[in-house]
Amino acid sequence: MSDAPWWRRAVIYQVYVRSFADSDGDGIGDLPGVRSRLGYIADLGGDAIWLNPFYPSPQADGGYDVADYRGVDPMFGSLADFDALTDDAHRLGLRVIVDLVPNHTSSEHPWFRAALAAPPGSAERARYIFRDGLGPGGDLPPNDWQSVFGGPAWTRVTVDGRWYLHLFAPEQPDLDWTNDEVGDEFESILRFWLDRGVDGFRIDVAHGLAKDPALPDIAGGHPTSGPAPAGHPHWDRDDVHEVYRRWRRVADSYGRDVAFVGEAWVDSPVQLARYLRPDELHTAFNFDFLLAPWDAARLRSVIDASIEALAGEGAPPTWVLSNHDVVRHVTRYGGGDIGLRRARAAALLMLALPGSAYVYQGEELGLPQVTDLPDEALQDPTFLRTGGADRGRDGCRVPLPWSGDAPPFGFGPPDLGVGGAVPGVGGADPWLPQPAGWAGLTAERQASDPRSMLSLYRQALRLRKALPGDSPLAWMAASSGPGGDAVLAFRRGPGFACVVNLGDEPVDPPADVGPDARVLLASGPLGDDGRIPGSTAVWYGGEG
Ligand code: NOJ
């Protein structure tokens, strides 16, 4: 076992609190619910949890509109619940990562309320980005920037006709990070949670904090979302790095292994690596891996580019297949049986790679995207702001199915039936409806089935702990014969090999796997002759 810091190879289980487990029967997941199910995450083999925002919030964007950075929304519990959760997690050997949202506050944050109440040019306004509009009467937005959720990135205030910037929803005004007060406030917020014992922070929109002070038009030259190209006026600008240098000094001053993970949508692994310089963040999400199609050559080049660019900074790569913002990968990979087979193989690929990995709640159950949520159930601002053209992200946020044969599948207190009556007392429906067809996907059902997705993840995470954490990846020559070019095969040290057949036809294991290799784990049944069927991954042990 290596004594490298935990975050260099951890498996971090992402908890979307609202949809994980509901302790009080109001249909909404909460911190006591998470606490009651920590044993499940520990049994699964997670090393850490990342909690999506649970702070007081009007929930205009699933809690990414924070009204108080030092509290817990009553809907999710209390600070005492958070402390109890953290203590229990630590007792179970799980680290705790919280979500930090520094690019914008909620429009209900006391700072923004004060800004609206104060005159233009005041110190209260200077924490945000207020500008005069263009055109006669200032009726046009100050520039052409667009919100990631659709529509203009500016909203006009009625009191005096000025406009404020929001790269996301209007309820999420962007902070002005050139204002020292903003930097000081976030240092204090970091310290608040570090003092409570958290082990790390996931940094929301880490590439967005710095804006070109001239606020120039984009003029169609740059995309609003997705990877940020060089010279973009509000994504991935150099000034943002100074923020992370300061935060790193804060984290280091605690003398324990605190880890930052940045959510930075940038143009290339080389740009990403700049966030991981030794005096900045520790890790960052690798969205290139998530975005890559089910194609051996593309995945291999993403894997190589990620490892290589980050190694230059001594930073470990990270791997992620799903999260609360993207279509679940069972569905992305084709859905149905083929989507499941590929998702099983992808899990073994991801978990065999060097570095750390993220498991989004429910992927270990093989949950698909829910694509038929009724319009009236949808809550993601994207749906409304695009006039329904984009159905938004609710389909990957449907509450987990834990047990039983019908909704709410044990999401709420165990004695609840379907759609019980009194919200707040018990029995409210889950905040998003679960498909009736999920009975076969509950954690309870899968726990006793050795062929289930849950069993696959459990075995993989257990075996992964024995993998040589620091051993680099060494590609092996592909399988010979037809279908060989659809195979990814690599070793991690002499005693472990991973082979993934991304094609449809069975292939022989590559010759380098060696005749004496043992199958440690396979994502699906292998042929009697040891051939690897299509959409299947195998872990081998023993010398090649
Ligand atoms: C990224 C978060 O993951 C997403 O859910 C949120 O909508 C945006 N940042 C804005 O905070």
Coordinates of C-alpha atoms and ligand atoms in Angstrom, one line a residue:
M1 CA 0.0 0.0 0.0
S2 CA 1.4 3.4 -0.9
D3 CA 1.4 6.3 1.6
A4 CA 0.4 8.8 -1.1
P5 CA -2.3 11.2 -0.1
W6 CA -5.8 9.7 -0.3
W7 CA -7.1 11.9 -3.1
R8 CA -4.5 10.6 -5.6
R9 CA -6.4 7.3 -6.0
A10 CA -9.7 7.7 -4.1
V11 CA -13.0 6.5 -5.4
I12 CA -15.4 9.4 -4.6
Y13 CA -19.1 8.7 -4.4
Q14 CA -21.2 11.7 -5.5
V15 CA -24.2 12.2 -3.3
Y16 CA -27.0 14.3 -4.9
V17 CA -28.5 14.9 -1.5
R18 CA -32.0 15.8 -2.7
S19 CA -32.3 12.4 -4.4
F20 CA -30.3 10.0 -2.2
A21 CA -32.5 9.2 0.8
D22 CA -35.3 11.0 2.6
S23 CA -35.4 10.6 6.3
D24 CA -38.5 12.6 7.2
G25 CA -40.9 11.6 4.4
D26 CA -41.3 15.0 2.7
G27 CA -40.2 13.5 -0.6
I28 CA -36.8 15.2 -0.6
G29 CA -33.6 13.6 0.3
D30 CA -31.7 15.1 3.3
L31 CA -28.5 14.9 5.4
P32 CA -29.9 12.5 8.0
G33 CA -31.0 10.3 5.0
V34 CA -27.4 10.3 3.7
R35 CA -26.1 9.6 7.2
S36 CA -28.5 6.6 7.5
R37 CA -27.1 5.1 4.2
L38 CA -23.4 5.8 4.7
G39 CA -22.9 2.1 5.4
Y40 CA -24.0 1.4 1.9
I41 CA -21.3 3.7 0.4
A42 CA -18.7 2.2 2.7
D43 CA -19.7 -1.4 1.8
L44 CA -19.6 -0.4 -1.9
G45 CA -16.0 0.5 -1.4
G46 CA -16.1 4.3 -1.6
D47 CA -13.2 6.2 -0.1
A48 CA -15.0 9.6 0.1
I49 CA -18.3 11.3 -0.5
W50 CA -18.9 14.5 -2.4
L51 CA -22.1 16.2 -1.3
N52 CA -23.9 18.4 -3.8
P53 CA -25.0 21.8 -2.3
F54 CA -27.1 21.5 0.8
Y55 CA -26.9 25.1 1.8
P56 CA -29.9 27.4 2.4
S57 CA -31.2 28.2 -1.1
P58 CA -34.3 29.0 -3.0
Q59 CA -33.4 26.0 -5.3
A60 CA -33.6 28.0 -8.5
D61 CA -30.7 25.8 -9.7
G62 CA -30.7 22.7 -7.5
G63 CA -28.9 24.5 -4.7
Y64 CA -26.2 26.0 -6.9
D65 CA -27.9 29.3 -5.9
V66 CA -26.6 29.7 -2.4
A67 CA -28.2 32.1 0.0
D68 CA -26.0 31.3 3.0
Y69 CA -22.7 29.6 2.6
R70 CA -22.4 28.7 6.2
G71 CA -25.7 26.9 6.8
V72 CA -27.9 23.9 5.9
D73 CA -31.2 24.4 4.3
P74 CA -33.9 23.2 6.7
M75 CA -35.2 21.0 3.8
F76 CA -31.9 19.1 4.1
G77 CA -31.5 19.2 7.9
S78 CA -29.3 21.3 10.2
L79 CA -25.6 22.0 10.9
A80 CA -25.9 19.5 13.7
D81 CA -27.0 16.9 11.1
F82 CA -24.0 17.8 9.0
D83 CA -21.6 17.4 11.9
A84 CA -23.1 14.0 12.8
L85 CA -22.9 12.9 9.2
T86 CA -19.2 14.0 9.0
D87 CA -18.4 12.2 12.2
D88 CA -20.1 9.0 11.1
A89 CA -18.4 9.2 7.7
H90 CA -15.0 9.5 9.3
R91 CA -15.7 6.6 11.6
L92 CA -16.5 4.5 8.5
G93 CA -13.3 5.7 6.8
L94 CA -15.1 8.0 4.3
R95 CA -13.7 11.5 3.7
V96 CA -16.2 14.3 3.1
I97 CA -16.0 16.8 0.2
V98 CA -18.5 19.7 0.1
D99 CA -19.5 21.8 -2.9
L100 CA -18.3 25.4 -3.0
V101 CA -20.0 27.8 -5.4
P102 CA -17.9 30.9 -5.8
N103 CA -18.9 32.2 -9.2
H104 CA -22.3 33.4 -8.1
T105 CA -24.6 33.6 -5.1
S106 CA -28.3 33.3 -5.0
S107 CA -30.3 36.5 -5.7
E108 CA -31.7 35.9 -2.2
H109 CA -28.2 36.1 -0.6
P110 CA -28.0 39.0 1.8
W111 CA -25.3 40.6 -0.3
F112 CA -27.5 40.7 -3.4
R113 CA -30.5 42.0 -1.5
A114 CA -28.3 44.7 -0.1
A115 CA -26.9 45.5 -3.6
L116 CA -30.5 46.0 -4.9
A117 CA -31.3 48.2 -2.0
A118 CA -28.2 50.3 -2.5
P119 CA -27.5 53.0 -5.1
P120 CA -25.3 52.5 -8.2
G121 CA -21.7 52.9 -7.4
S122 CA -22.1 51.7 -3.8
A123 CA -19.9 49.2 -2.0
E124 CA -22.9 46.9 -1.9
R125 CA -23.2 46.9 -5.7
A126 CA -19.5 46.5 -6.2
R127 CA -19.6 42.8 -5.0
Y128 CA -21.5 42.0 -8.2
I129 CA -21.2 43.0 -11.8
F130 CA -23.7 45.8 -12.5
R131 CA -23.5 47.9 -15.6
D132 CA -25.5 50.4 -17.6
G133 CA -27.3 49.1 -20.6
L134 CA -26.7 50.1 -24.2
G135 CA -28.8 52.0 -26.6
P136 CA -31.3 54.7 -26.0
G137 CA -32.4 54.6 -22.4
G138 CA -30.0 51.7 -21.7
D139 CA -32.6 49.3 -22.8
L140 CA -30.2 46.8 -24.3
P141 CA -27.9 44.5 -22.2
P142 CA -24.3 45.7 -21.7
N143 CA -23.0 43.1 -24.1
D144 CA -24.0 40.0 -26.0
W145 CA -23.1 37.3 -23.4
Q146 CA -25.5 34.4 -23.1
S147 CA -26.5 32.5 -20.0
V148 CA -25.4 28.8 -20.0
F149 CA -29.1 28.0 -19.3
G150 CA -30.3 30.0 -22.4
G151 CA -31.2 33.6 -22.9
P152 CA -29.1 36.7 -22.2
A153 CA -26.6 36.7 -19.3
W154 CA -27.9 40.0 -18.1
T155 CA -31.0 41.0 -16.2
R156 CA -32.2 44.5 -15.7
V157 CA -33.2 45.7 -12.2
T158 CA -36.4 47.6 -12.0
V159 CA -35.2 50.1 -9.3
D160 CA -32.8 52.0 -11.5
G161 CA -32.6 50.3 -14.8
R162 CA -29.1 48.9 -14.5
W163 CA -28.2 45.4 -15.5
Y164 CA -26.4 42.6 -13.6
L165 CA -24.5 39.7 -15.0
H166 CA -25.5 36.1 -14.5
L167 CA -23.7 33.5 -16.5
F168 CA -26.3 31.0 -15.3
A169 CA -29.9 31.7 -14.1
P170 CA -31.1 35.3 -13.3
E171 CA -31.4 34.0 -9.7
Q172 CA -27.6 33.4 -9.7
P173 CA -25.8 36.8 -10.0
D174 CA -22.1 36.6 -10.7
L175 CA -19.7 37.9 -8.0
D176 CA -17.0 40.4 -8.9
W177 CA -13.8 38.6 -8.0
T178 CA -11.7 41.7 -8.5
N179 CA -13.3 43.0 -5.3
D180 CA -11.1 42.0 -2.3
E181 CA -14.2 41.7 -0.1
V182 CA -15.3 38.7 -2.2
G183 CA -11.9 37.0 -1.9
D184 CA -11.9 37.5 1.9
E185 CA -15.4 36.2 2.3
F186 CA -14.6 33.0 0.5
E187 CA -11.5 32.4 2.5
S188 CA -13.6 32.7 5.6
I189 CA -16.2 30.3 4.1
L190 CA -13.4 27.8 3.4
R191 CA -12.2 28.1 6.9
F192 CA -15.7 27.6 8.3
W193 CA -16.0 24.2 6.7
L194 CA -12.4 23.2 7.3
D195 CA -12.9 24.0 11.0
R196 CA -15.9 21.6 10.9
G197 CA -13.7 18.9 9.6
V198 CA -14.3 18.6 5.9
D199 CA -11.7 16.9 3.8
G200 CA -12.1 18.8 0.6
F201 CA -14.1 21.0 -1.7
R202 CA -15.5 20.5 -5.2
I203 CA -15.3 23.9 -6.8
D204 CA -18.2 24.8 -9.0
V205 CA -17.5 26.6 -12.3
A206 CA -13.8 26.9 -11.3
H207 CA -13.0 28.3 -14.8
G208 CA -15.6 31.1 -14.6
L209 CA -14.6 33.5 -11.8
A210 CA -12.4 36.0 -13.8
K211 CA -14.0 38.1 -16.4
D212 CA -12.4 40.4 -19.0
P213 CA -12.9 43.8 -17.2
A214 CA -13.8 45.4 -20.6
L215 CA -16.7 43.0 -20.9
P216 CA -16.3 42.8 -24.7
D217 CA -18.9 41.3 -26.9
I218 CA -18.3 37.6 -27.8
A219 CA -19.8 38.4 -31.2
G220 CA -20.5 34.7 -31.9
G221 CA -16.8 34.0 -31.7
H222 CA -16.9 31.7 -28.7
P223 CA -19.4 29.1 -27.6
T224 CA -21.4 29.8 -24.4
S225 CA -20.8 26.5 -22.8
G226 CA -18.5 23.5 -23.3
P227 CA -14.7 23.7 -23.5
A228 CA -13.4 27.3 -23.3
P229 CA -11.1 28.4 -26.1
A230 CA -8.2 30.7 -25.6
G231 CA -9.0 34.4 -25.2
H232 CA -12.6 33.8 -24.0
P233 CA -13.8 36.9 -22.1
H234 CA -15.3 34.9 -19.2
W235 CA -14.1 31.4 -19.2
D236 CA -10.6 30.1 -18.2
R237 CA -8.9 33.4 -17.9
D238 CA -5.5 33.7 -16.3
D239 CA -6.6 35.8 -13.3
V240 CA -8.6 32.9 -11.9
H241 CA -5.4 31.1 -10.9
E242 CA -4.6 33.6 -8.3
V243 CA -7.8 32.7 -6.4
Y244 CA -6.7 29.0 -6.2
R245 CA -3.2 29.9 -5.1
R246 CA -4.8 31.7 -2.1
W247 CA -7.1 28.8 -1.4
R248 CA -4.2 26.3 -1.5
R249 CA -2.4 28.3 1.1
V250 CA -5.4 28.1 3.3
A251 CA -5.9 24.4 2.8
D252 CA -2.2 23.7 3.4
S253 CA -2.3 25.7 6.6
Y254 CA -4.6 23.1 8.1
G255 CA -1.8 20.5 8.2
R256 CA -4.0 17.7 7.1
D257 CA -4.8 16.1 3.7
V258 CA -7.4 18.5 2.3
A259 CA -8.2 18.2 -1.4
F260 CA -9.7 20.5 -4.0
V261 CA -11.4 19.1 -7.1
G262 CA -12.1 21.8 -9.7
E263 CA -15.0 21.7 -12.1
A264 CA -13.3 23.4 -15.0
W265 CA -14.6 23.0 -18.5
V266 CA -11.6 24.0 -20.5
D267 CA -10.3 23.5 -24.0
S268 CA -7.6 20.8 -23.5
P269 CA -5.9 18.7 -20.8
V270 CA -3.0 21.2 -21.1
Q271 CA -5.3 24.0 -20.0
L272 CA -6.7 21.8 -17.3
A273 CA -3.2 21.1 -16.0
R274 CA -2.7 24.8 -15.3
Y275 CA -5.3 24.5 -12.5
L276 CA -3.2 21.7 -11.0
R277 CA 0.1 23.4 -10.6
P278 CA 1.6 22.5 -7.3
D279 CA 0.4 25.7 -5.6
E280 CA -3.2 25.5 -7.0
L281 CA -5.9 22.8 -6.9
H282 CA -5.1 19.1 -6.3
T283 CA -7.3 17.6 -8.9
A284 CA -9.9 18.5 -11.5
F285 CA -12.7 16.6 -13.2
N286 CA -11.8 15.0 -16.5
F287 CA -14.7 15.8 -18.7
D288 CA -12.9 14.7 -21.9
F289 CA -13.3 11.1 -20.6
L290 CA -17.0 11.6 -19.9
L291 CA -17.6 13.2 -23.3
A292 CA -15.7 10.6 -25.3
P293 CA -17.8 8.3 -27.4
W294 CA -17.7 4.5 -27.0
D295 CA -14.7 4.2 -29.3
A296 CA -11.4 2.6 -28.5
A297 CA -9.2 5.0 -30.4
R298 CA -10.9 8.1 -29.0
L299 CA -10.9 6.8 -25.4
R300 CA -7.2 5.8 -25.7
S301 CA -6.2 9.2 -26.9
V302 CA -8.2 10.9 -24.1
I303 CA -6.6 8.7 -21.6
D304 CA -3.1 9.3 -22.9
A305 CA -3.6 13.1 -23.2
S306 CA -5.0 13.4 -19.7
I307 CA -2.3 11.4 -18.0
E308 CA 0.5 13.1 -19.9
A309 CA -0.7 16.7 -19.4
L310 CA -1.3 16.2 -15.7
A311 CA 1.9 14.3 -15.1
G312 CA 3.8 17.4 -16.1
E313 CA 2.4 19.0 -12.9
G314 CA 2.7 15.8 -10.8
A315 CA -1.1 15.7 -10.5
P316 CA -3.1 12.5 -10.7
P317 CA -5.7 12.1 -13.5
T318 CA -9.4 11.7 -12.5
W319 CA -12.1 9.8 -14.3
V320 CA -15.8 10.3 -14.4
L321 CA -18.6 8.8 -16.4
S322 CA -21.7 10.5 -15.0
N323 CA -22.8 13.3 -12.7
H324 CA -25.9 15.4 -12.0
D325 CA -25.4 17.5 -15.1
V326 CA -25.2 15.0 -17.9
V327 CA -27.3 12.1 -19.4
R328 CA -26.5 9.0 -17.4
H329 CA -24.0 6.9 -19.3
V330 CA -26.1 3.7 -19.6
T331 CA -28.3 5.9 -21.8
R332 CA -25.5 7.8 -23.5
Y333 CA -23.9 4.5 -24.5
G334 CA -27.0 3.4 -26.3
G335 CA -29.5 2.5 -23.6
G336 CA -31.2 -0.9 -23.1
D337 CA -29.1 -4.0 -23.1
I338 CA -26.2 -2.6 -25.1
G339 CA -26.1 0.5 -22.9
L340 CA -25.9 -1.7 -19.8
R341 CA -23.2 -3.9 -21.2
R342 CA -21.1 -1.0 -22.2
A343 CA -21.7 0.7 -18.9
R344 CA -20.4 -2.4 -17.1
A345 CA -17.4 -2.5 -19.3
A346 CA -16.8 1.3 -18.9
A347 CA -16.9 0.9 -15.1
L348 CA -14.1 -1.7 -15.2
L349 CA -12.1 0.5 -17.6
M350 CA -12.5 3.6 -15.4
L351 CA -11.7 1.8 -12.2
A352 CA -8.6 0.2 -13.6
L353 CA -7.0 3.5 -14.6
P354 CA -4.4 5.2 -12.5
G355 CA -5.7 8.2 -10.4
S356 CA -9.0 8.8 -8.8
A357 CA -12.5 8.1 -10.0
Y358 CA -16.0 9.5 -9.3
V359 CA -19.1 7.3 -9.0
Y360 CA -22.4 9.2 -9.4
Q361 CA -25.1 7.8 -7.1
G362 CA -27.2 5.3 -9.0
E363 CA -24.6 4.4 -11.6
E364 CA -23.7 1.4 -9.4
L365 CA -27.3 0.4 -9.9
G366 CA -27.1 0.8 -13.6
L367 CA -29.8 3.5 -13.6
P368 CA -30.7 4.9 -17.0
Q369 CA -31.6 8.5 -17.7
V370 CA -35.4 9.0 -17.1
T371 CA -36.4 10.5 -20.4
D372 CA -40.2 10.7 -19.9
L373 CA -40.6 12.9 -16.9
P374 CA -43.8 14.9 -17.4
D375 CA -43.3 18.6 -18.1
E376 CA -45.0 19.6 -14.9
A377 CA -42.4 17.6 -12.9
L378 CA -39.4 19.3 -14.4
Q379 CA -37.5 21.7 -12.2
D380 CA -34.2 22.4 -14.0
P381 CA -34.0 26.0 -15.1
T382 CA -32.7 24.9 -18.5
F383 CA -36.2 23.6 -19.4
L384 CA -37.9 26.9 -18.8
R385 CA -35.2 29.2 -20.2
T386 CA -35.0 27.3 -23.4
G387 CA -38.8 27.3 -23.8
G388 CA -38.8 23.5 -23.4
A389 CA -36.3 22.9 -26.3
D390 CA -33.8 21.4 -23.8
R391 CA -35.6 19.2 -21.2
G392 CA -32.8 19.8 -18.7
R393 CA -31.0 17.6 -16.2
D394 CA -33.8 16.3 -14.1
G395 CA -33.7 12.9 -15.8
C396 CA -30.4 12.0 -14.1
R397 CA -31.5 13.3 -10.7
V398 CA -34.5 11.0 -10.1
P399 CA -34.5 9.7 -6.4
L400 CA -32.7 6.4 -5.9
P401 CA -34.6 3.1 -5.7
W402 CA -33.5 1.4 -2.5
S403 CA -36.0 -1.4 -1.9
G404 CA -39.5 -2.8 -2.5
D405 CA -41.5 -3.3 -5.7
A406 CA -43.1 0.0 -6.3
P407 CA -42.3 3.7 -6.0
P408 CA -41.0 5.3 -3.7
F409 CA -38.8 2.2 -3.5
G410 CA -37.7 2.9 0.0
F411 CA -36.5 6.4 -0.8
G412 CA -38.5 7.6 2.2
P413 CA -38.9 6.2 5.7
P414 CA -39.4 2.4 5.4
D415 CA -43.1 2.4 6.4
L416 CA -44.2 4.7 3.5
G417 CA -46.5 3.4 0.8
V418 CA -46.9 4.9 -2.6
G419 CA -47.8 8.6 -2.6
G420 CA -48.8 8.8 1.0
A421 CA -50.7 11.9 1.9
V422 CA -49.3 14.5 4.2
P423 CA -46.2 16.4 3.1
G424 CA -43.9 17.1 6.1
V425 CA -45.5 14.4 8.2
G426 CA -44.7 11.5 6.0
G427 CA -45.6 9.9 2.8
A428 CA -45.0 12.6 0.2
D429 CA -44.1 11.4 -3.3
P430 CA -40.4 11.8 -4.2
W431 CA -39.8 15.2 -5.7
L432 CA -39.3 13.6 -9.1
P433 CA -41.4 10.6 -10.0
Q434 CA -39.5 7.3 -10.2
P435 CA -40.3 4.9 -13.1
A436 CA -42.4 2.0 -11.9
G437 CA -40.1 -0.3 -13.9
W438 CA -37.2 0.3 -11.5
A439 CA -38.3 -2.5 -9.2
G440 CA -35.6 -4.7 -10.6
L441 CA -33.0 -2.0 -10.1
T442 CA -33.3 -1.5 -6.4
A443 CA -30.2 -1.7 -4.2
E444 CA -31.9 -4.4 -2.2
R445 CA -32.7 -6.6 -5.2
Q446 CA -29.2 -6.1 -6.7
A447 CA -27.4 -6.8 -3.5
S448 CA -28.4 -10.5 -3.6
D449 CA -27.7 -11.0 -7.3
P450 CA -24.0 -11.7 -8.1
R451 CA -24.5 -10.7 -11.7
S452 CA -26.0 -7.3 -10.9
M453 CA -24.3 -3.9 -11.6
L454 CA -24.1 -3.4 -7.8
S455 CA -22.2 -6.6 -7.4
L456 CA -19.9 -5.7 -10.2
Y457 CA -19.1 -2.3 -8.6
R458 CA -18.6 -3.9 -5.2
Q459 CA -16.2 -6.4 -6.5
A460 CA -14.3 -3.9 -8.7
L461 CA -13.9 -1.5 -5.8
R462 CA -12.7 -4.2 -3.5
L463 CA -10.1 -5.5 -6.1
R464 CA -9.1 -1.9 -6.9
K465 CA -7.9 -1.3 -3.4
A466 CA -5.2 -4.0 -4.0
L467 CA -4.1 -2.4 -7.3
P468 CA -0.7 -0.8 -7.2
G469 CA -1.9 2.8 -6.8
D470 CA 1.1 4.5 -8.3
S471 CA 1.9 2.1 -11.1
P472 CA 1.7 3.8 -14.4
L473 CA -0.4 2.5 -17.2
A474 CA 1.4 0.6 -19.9
W475 CA -0.5 -0.2 -23.1
M476 CA -0.3 -3.7 -24.5
A477 CA -0.4 -4.7 -28.1
A478 CA -4.0 -5.1 -29.2
S479 CA -5.6 -8.5 -29.8
S480 CA -4.6 -10.0 -33.1
G481 CA -7.2 -10.8 -35.7
P482 CA -10.5 -9.1 -36.6
G483 CA -11.9 -6.8 -33.9
G484 CA -8.5 -6.1 -32.4
D485 CA -8.6 -2.4 -33.2
A486 CA -11.7 -2.1 -31.0
V487 CA -9.7 -3.4 -28.0
L488 CA -8.1 -1.3 -25.2
A489 CA -5.5 -3.3 -23.2
F490 CA -3.1 -2.2 -20.6
R491 CA -1.2 -3.3 -17.6
R492 CA -0.8 -1.6 -14.2
G493 CA 2.4 -3.2 -12.9
P494 CA 3.3 -6.8 -13.7
G495 CA 0.4 -8.4 -11.8
F496 CA -2.6 -6.7 -13.3
A497 CA -4.1 -6.2 -16.8
C498 CA -7.3 -4.7 -18.1
V499 CA -8.7 -5.6 -21.5
V500 CA -11.8 -3.9 -22.9
N501 CA -13.5 -5.1 -26.1
L502 CA -15.4 -2.1 -27.3
G503 CA -16.5 -3.8 -30.5
D504 CA -19.3 -6.2 -31.2
E505 CA -17.3 -9.3 -32.1
P506 CA -15.6 -11.6 -29.7
V507 CA -11.8 -11.3 -29.6
D508 CA -8.9 -13.3 -28.1
P509 CA -7.2 -11.7 -25.1
P510 CA -4.0 -9.9 -26.3
A511 CA -1.0 -12.3 -26.4
D512 CA 0.7 -10.2 -23.7
V513 CA -2.0 -11.1 -21.2
G514 CA -0.2 -14.5 -21.0
P515 CA -1.5 -18.0 -20.7
D516 CA -1.3 -18.1 -16.9
A517 CA -3.3 -15.0 -16.3
R518 CA -6.3 -15.4 -14.0
V519 CA -9.6 -13.7 -14.7
L520 CA -10.1 -11.5 -11.6
L521 CA -13.3 -10.0 -12.8
A522 CA -15.3 -9.7 -16.0
S523 CA -18.1 -7.3 -16.8
G524 CA -20.0 -10.1 -18.6
P525 CA -19.7 -13.8 -19.2
L526 CA -16.6 -14.9 -21.2
G527 CA -16.6 -17.6 -23.9
D528 CA -15.6 -21.1 -22.8
D529 CA -12.5 -20.6 -24.9
G530 CA -11.6 -17.5 -22.9
R531 CA -12.5 -15.2 -25.8
I532 CA -13.9 -11.7 -24.8
P533 CA -17.3 -11.0 -26.2
G534 CA -18.2 -7.5 -27.5
S535 CA -18.8 -4.7 -25.0
T536 CA -17.0 -6.6 -22.3
A537 CA -14.1 -5.8 -20.0
V538 CA -11.9 -8.2 -18.1
W539 CA -9.4 -7.7 -15.3
Y540 CA -6.6 -10.3 -15.2
G541 CA -4.2 -11.0 -12.4
G542 CA -0.8 -12.8 -12.5
E543 CA 2.3 -12.2 -14.5
G544 CA 2.1 -11.7 -18.2
Ligands
NOJ1 C1 -22.1 23.3 -12.4 C2 -23.0 22.5 -11.5 O1 -22.6 21.1 -11.6 C3 -24.4 22.7 -12.1 O2 -25.3 21.8 -11.6 C4 -24.8 24.1 -12.0 O3 -26.0 24.3 -12.6 C5 -23.8 25.1 -12.5 N1 -22.4 24.7 -12.2 C6 -24.0 26.5 -12.0 O4 -23.7 26.6 -10.7

